[in-house]
PDB file of C-alpha atoms in Angstrom:
ATOM      1  CA  MET A   1     -31.808  -2.460   6.748  1.00  0.00           C
ATOM      2  CA  ARG A   2     -33.603  -4.824   9.069  1.00  0.00           C
ATOM      3  CA  VAL A   3     -31.155  -4.851  11.963  1.00  0.00           C
ATOM      4  CA  SER A   4     -32.977  -5.337  15.221  1.00  0.00           C
ATOM      5  CA  LYS A   5     -31.537  -4.718  18.676  1.00  0.00           C
ATOM      6  CA  ARG A   6     -31.001  -8.466  18.938  1.00  0.00           C
ATOM      7  CA  SER A   7     -29.187  -8.543  15.619  1.00  0.00           C
ATOM      8  CA  ASP A   8     -27.073  -5.492  16.506  1.00  0.00           C
ATOM      9  CA  ALA A   9     -26.047  -7.057  19.830  1.00  0.00           C
ATOM     10  CA  MET A  10     -25.219 -10.279  18.016  1.00  0.00           C
ATOM     11  CA  THR A  11     -23.102  -8.326  15.538  1.00  0.00           C
ATOM     12  CA  GLN A  12     -21.140  -6.611  18.301  1.00  0.00           C
ATOM     13  CA  SER A  13     -20.557  -9.880  20.130  1.00  0.00           C
ATOM     14  CA  THR A  14     -19.481 -11.609  16.895  1.00  0.00           C
ATOM     15  CA  VAL A  15     -16.886  -8.913  16.163  1.00  0.00           C
ATOM     16  CA  ALA A  16     -15.651  -8.984  19.772  1.00  0.00           C
ATOM     17  CA  ALA A  17     -15.380 -12.785  19.734  1.00  0.00           C
ATOM     18  CA  SER A  18     -13.496 -12.675  16.453  1.00  0.00           C
ATOM     19  CA  GLU A  19     -11.016 -10.147  17.836  1.00  0.00           C
ATOM     20  CA  ARG A  20     -10.532 -12.219  21.011  1.00  0.00           C
ATOM     21  CA  SER A  21      -9.916 -15.404  19.053  1.00  0.00           C
ATOM     22  CA  HIS A  22      -7.243 -13.689  16.990  1.00  0.00           C
ATOM     23  CA  GLY A  23      -5.563 -12.229  20.069  1.00  0.00           C
ATOM     24  CA  SER A  24      -4.488  -8.637  19.713  1.00  0.00           C
ATOM     25  CA  ILE A  25      -5.349  -6.855  16.510  1.00  0.00           C
ATOM     26  CA  ARG A  26      -2.375  -7.015  14.163  1.00  0.00           C
ATOM     27  CA  THR A  27      -1.253  -4.601  11.508  1.00  0.00           C
ATOM     28  CA  VAL A  28      -1.122  -5.452   7.817  1.00  0.00           C
ATOM     29  CA  SER A  29       2.654  -5.942   8.097  1.00  0.00           C
ATOM     30  CA  GLU A  30       2.210  -8.614  10.771  1.00  0.00           C
ATOM     31  CA  GLU A  31      -0.380 -10.588   8.816  1.00  0.00           C
ATOM     32  CA  LYS A  32       0.461 -13.211   6.239  1.00  0.00           C
ATOM     33  CA  LEU A  33      -2.930 -12.822   4.583  1.00  0.00           C
ATOM     34  CA  MET A  34      -5.443 -10.025   4.872  1.00  0.00           C
ATOM     35  CA  VAL A  35      -8.974 -10.135   3.468  1.00  0.00           C
ATOM     36  CA  ALA A  36     -10.536  -6.752   2.773  1.00  0.00           C
ATOM     37  CA  VAL A  37     -13.935  -6.042   1.235  1.00  0.00           C
ATOM     38  CA  ARG A  38     -14.949  -2.866  -0.558  1.00  0.00           C
ATOM     39  CA  VAL A  39     -18.664  -2.252  -1.062  1.00  0.00           C
ATOM     40  CA  ARG A  40     -19.318  -0.164  -4.148  1.00  0.00           C
ATOM     41  CA  PRO A  41     -22.165   2.351  -4.400  1.00  0.00           C
ATOM     42  CA  GLN A  42     -25.412   0.880  -5.633  1.00  0.00           C
ATOM     43  CA  ARG A  43     -26.554   1.698  -9.165  1.00  0.00           C
ATOM     44  CA  PRO A  44     -30.088   3.068  -9.695  1.00  0.00           C
ATOM     45  CA  ASP A  45     -31.081   0.095 -11.865  1.00  0.00           C
ATOM     46  CA  GLU A  46     -30.304  -2.434  -9.120  1.00  0.00           C
ATOM     47  CA  GLY A  47     -32.885  -3.877  -6.757  1.00  0.00           C
ATOM     48  CA  PRO A  48     -33.031  -3.218  -3.028  1.00  0.00           C
ATOM     49  CA  ARG A  49     -29.745  -3.080  -1.126  1.00  0.00           C
ATOM     50  CA  ILE A  50     -28.882  -6.422   0.454  1.00  0.00           C
ATOM     51  CA  VAL A  51     -25.322  -5.698   1.668  1.00  0.00           C
ATOM     52  CA  HIS A  52     -24.872  -3.434   4.688  1.00  0.00           C
ATOM     53  CA  VAL A  53     -21.590  -2.356   6.261  1.00  0.00           C
ATOM     54  CA  VAL A  54     -21.939  -2.709  10.026  1.00  0.00           C
ATOM     55  CA  SER A  55     -18.385  -1.784  11.043  1.00  0.00           C
ATOM     56  CA  ASP A  56     -14.884  -1.624   9.603  1.00  0.00           C
ATOM     57  CA  LYS A  57     -14.700  -5.405  10.123  1.00  0.00           C
ATOM     58  CA  MET A  58     -18.227  -6.690   9.456  1.00  0.00           C
ATOM     59  CA  LEU A  59     -20.941  -6.625   6.859  1.00  0.00           C
ATOM     60  CA  VAL A  60     -24.415  -8.133   6.787  1.00  0.00           C
ATOM     61  CA  LEU A  61     -25.931  -9.858   3.773  1.00  0.00           C
ATOM     62  CA  GLU A  62     -29.736  -9.947   3.782  1.00  0.00           C
ATOM     63  CA  GLU A  63     -31.248 -13.127   2.431  1.00  0.00           C
ATOM     64  CA  GLU A  64     -34.884 -13.568   1.492  1.00  0.00           C
ATOM     65  CA  ALA A  65     -36.964 -16.355   2.982  1.00  0.00           C
ATOM     66  CA  ASP A  66     -37.091 -19.438   0.752  1.00  0.00           C
ATOM     67  CA  SER A  67     -40.829 -19.247   0.234  1.00  0.00           C
ATOM     68  CA  ARG A  68     -43.415 -16.603   1.009  1.00  0.00           C
ATOM     69  CA  ARG A  69     -45.889 -19.361   1.876  1.00  0.00           C
ATOM     70  CA  ASP A  70     -43.534 -20.820   4.484  1.00  0.00           C
ATOM     71  CA  VAL A  71     -44.730 -18.738   7.439  1.00  0.00           C
ATOM     72  CA  LEU A  72     -42.447 -20.397   9.987  1.00  0.00           C
ATOM     73  CA  ARG A  73     -39.280 -19.572   8.051  1.00  0.00           C
ATOM     74  CA  GLN A  74     -40.343 -16.050   7.093  1.00  0.00           C
ATOM     75  CA  ARG A  75     -39.840 -14.819  10.630  1.00  0.00           C
ATOM     76  CA  ARG A  76     -36.478 -16.495  11.063  1.00  0.00           C
ATOM     77  CA  LEU A  77     -33.521 -14.131  10.927  1.00  0.00           C
ATOM     78  CA  ASN A  78     -32.044 -14.796   7.497  1.00  0.00           C
ATOM     79  CA  ASP A  79     -29.323 -12.158   7.597  1.00  0.00           C
ATOM     80  CA  LYS A  80     -25.771 -13.494   7.374  1.00  0.00           C
ATOM     81  CA  HIS A  81     -22.982 -11.752   9.277  1.00  0.00           C
ATOM     82  CA  TYR A  82     -19.476 -11.861   7.794  1.00  0.00           C
ATOM     83  CA  VAL A  83     -16.306 -10.733   9.564  1.00  0.00           C
ATOM     84  CA  TYR A  84     -13.235  -9.642   7.573  1.00  0.00           C
ATOM     85  CA  ASP A  85      -9.901  -8.047   8.406  1.00  0.00           C
ATOM     86  CA  ARG A  86     -11.190  -4.797   6.921  1.00  0.00           C
ATOM     87  CA  VAL A  87     -14.465  -3.624   5.352  1.00  0.00           C
ATOM     88  CA  PHE A  88     -14.718  -0.430   3.317  1.00  0.00           C
ATOM     89  CA  GLY A  89     -18.152   1.104   2.833  1.00  0.00           C
ATOM     90  CA  GLU A  90     -19.423   2.722  -0.325  1.00  0.00           C
ATOM     91  CA  GLY A  91     -18.172   6.118   0.854  1.00  0.00           C
ATOM     92  CA  SER A  92     -14.572   4.919   1.034  1.00  0.00           C
ATOM     93  CA  THR A  93     -12.048   6.454  -1.319  1.00  0.00           C
ATOM     94  CA  GLN A  94      -9.209   4.929  -3.290  1.00  0.00           C
ATOM     95  CA  GLU A  95      -6.886   6.651  -0.818  1.00  0.00           C
ATOM     96  CA  ASP A  96      -8.642   4.993   2.158  1.00  0.00           C
ATOM     97  CA  VAL A  97      -8.209   1.548   0.635  1.00  0.00           C
ATOM     98  CA  TYR A  98      -4.621   2.217  -0.406  1.00  0.00           C
ATOM     99  CA  ASP A  99      -3.559   3.553   3.003  1.00  0.00           C
ATOM    100  CA  ALA A 100      -5.042   0.601   4.887  1.00  0.00           C
ATOM    101  CA  VAL A 101      -4.193  -2.255   2.531  1.00  0.00           C
ATOM    102  CA  CYS A 102      -1.411  -1.394   0.079  1.00  0.00           C
ATOM    103  CA  ALA A 103       0.838   1.235   1.660  1.00  0.00           C
ATOM    104  CA  PRO A 104       2.190  -1.219   4.270  1.00  0.00           C
ATOM    105  CA  LEU A 105       2.924  -3.731   1.488  1.00  0.00           C
ATOM    106  CA  VAL A 106       4.942  -1.162  -0.462  1.00  0.00           C
ATOM    107  CA  GLY A 107       6.933  -0.375   2.687  1.00  0.00           C
ATOM    108  CA  ASP A 108       7.598  -4.071   3.241  1.00  0.00           C
ATOM    109  CA  THR A 109       8.564  -4.511  -0.416  1.00  0.00           C
ATOM    110  CA  LEU A 110      11.220  -1.834   0.010  1.00  0.00           C
ATOM    111  CA  LYS A 111      12.595  -3.909   2.907  1.00  0.00           C
ATOM    112  CA  GLY A 112      12.905  -6.962   0.664  1.00  0.00           C
ATOM    113  CA  PHE A 113       9.631  -8.741   1.353  1.00  0.00           C
ATOM    114  CA  ALA A 114       7.174  -9.875  -1.298  1.00  0.00           C
ATOM    115  CA  GLY A 115       3.599  -8.661  -1.332  1.00  0.00           C
ATOM    116  CA  ALA A 116       0.575  -9.082  -3.564  1.00  0.00           C
ATOM    117  CA  VAL A 117      -2.900  -7.625  -3.851  1.00  0.00           C
ATOM    118  CA  PHE A 118      -5.532  -9.799  -5.469  1.00  0.00           C
ATOM    119  CA  ALA A 119      -8.998  -8.546  -6.463  1.00  0.00           C
ATOM    120  CA  TYR A 120     -11.853 -11.004  -6.687  1.00  0.00           C
ATOM    121  CA  GLY A 121     -15.534 -10.437  -7.328  1.00  0.00           C
ATOM    122  CA  ALA A 122     -18.426 -10.609  -9.730  1.00  0.00           C
ATOM    123  CA  THR A 123     -18.476  -8.740 -13.025  1.00  0.00           C
ATOM    124  CA  GLY A 124     -19.283  -5.099 -12.337  1.00  0.00           C
ATOM    125  CA  ALA A 125     -18.236  -5.283  -8.684  1.00  0.00           C
ATOM    126  CA  GLY A 126     -15.540  -2.609  -9.064  1.00  0.00           C
ATOM    127  CA  LYS A 127     -12.338  -4.654  -9.250  1.00  0.00           C
ATOM    128  CA  THR A 128     -10.823  -2.762 -12.185  1.00  0.00           C
ATOM    129  CA  TYR A 129     -11.760   0.607 -10.701  1.00  0.00           C
ATOM    130  CA  THR A 130     -10.192  -0.253  -7.349  1.00  0.00           C
ATOM    131  CA  MET A 131      -7.057  -1.930  -8.713  1.00  0.00           C
ATOM    132  CA  THR A 132      -6.312   0.939 -11.114  1.00  0.00           C
ATOM    133  CA  GLY A 133      -6.369   3.372  -8.202  1.00  0.00           C
ATOM    134  CA  LEU A 134      -4.239   1.109  -6.029  1.00  0.00           C
ATOM    135  CA  MET A 135      -1.631   0.401  -8.724  1.00  0.00           C
ATOM    136  CA  SER A 136      -1.020   4.063  -9.566  1.00  0.00           C
ATOM    137  CA  ARG A 137      -0.681   4.956  -5.881  1.00  0.00           C
ATOM    138  CA  ALA A 138       1.635   2.001  -5.220  1.00  0.00           C
ATOM    139  CA  LEU A 139       3.936   2.948  -8.103  1.00  0.00           C
ATOM    140  CA  SER A 140       4.031   6.598  -7.006  1.00  0.00           C
ATOM    141  CA  HIS A 141       4.774   5.535  -3.426  1.00  0.00           C
ATOM    142  CA  LEU A 142       7.450   3.080  -4.563  1.00  0.00           C
ATOM    143  CA  PHE A 143       9.318   5.514  -6.825  1.00  0.00           C
ATOM    144  CA  ALA A 144       9.048   8.379  -4.310  1.00  0.00           C
ATOM    145  CA  SER A 145      10.490   6.133  -1.588  1.00  0.00           C
ATOM    146  CA  ILE A 146      13.357   5.034  -3.840  1.00  0.00           C
ATOM    147  CA  ALA A 147      14.128   8.655  -4.750  1.00  0.00           C
ATOM    148  CA  GLU A 148      14.209   9.622  -1.057  1.00  0.00           C
ATOM    149  CA  SER A 149      16.354   6.633  -0.087  1.00  0.00           C
ATOM    150  CA  GLU A 150      19.748   7.368   1.479  1.00  0.00           C
ATOM    151  CA  HIS A 151      21.330   4.415  -0.316  1.00  0.00           C
ATOM    152  CA  PRO A 152      19.787   4.173  -3.767  1.00  0.00           C
ATOM    153  CA  GLU A 153      20.975   1.167  -5.706  1.00  0.00           C
ATOM    154  CA  SER A 154      21.042   0.799  -9.439  1.00  0.00           C
ATOM    155  CA  TYR A 155      20.202  -2.377 -11.274  1.00  0.00           C
ATOM    156  CA  GLU A 156      20.801  -3.364 -14.867  1.00  0.00           C
TER     157      GLU A 156
END
């Protein structure tokens, strides 16, 4: 990854500015919408890595210069910094994603609130893999919580 000291300082200041502009950091339960990104491991047949997780809130997307003959633009920093509510690196587990994103929604659902998880991405990005893991954990969590409830209700 081509992250220079200048780029790293810019990344830290971007994350800090984002957190300041949003006030205090809120939990999933306090947010109306949360955007989380999960970076999947790279396959051997893919080209060089262009997505780099910088922190649990930021990733960097490397972009190539438009033209190799355009010397002035080649030296320009083409990396794009993106800030999200949560970023999961390729080493993250299904459990990590569930605990941070879905578990609070299941708890809120049991209190009568609605919640939804939506996966979006290119073909092969890992949506089905991630959602399958999240759905099974959410159902287990939901039914275990109902079974442990002091006032279980029955519905027909």
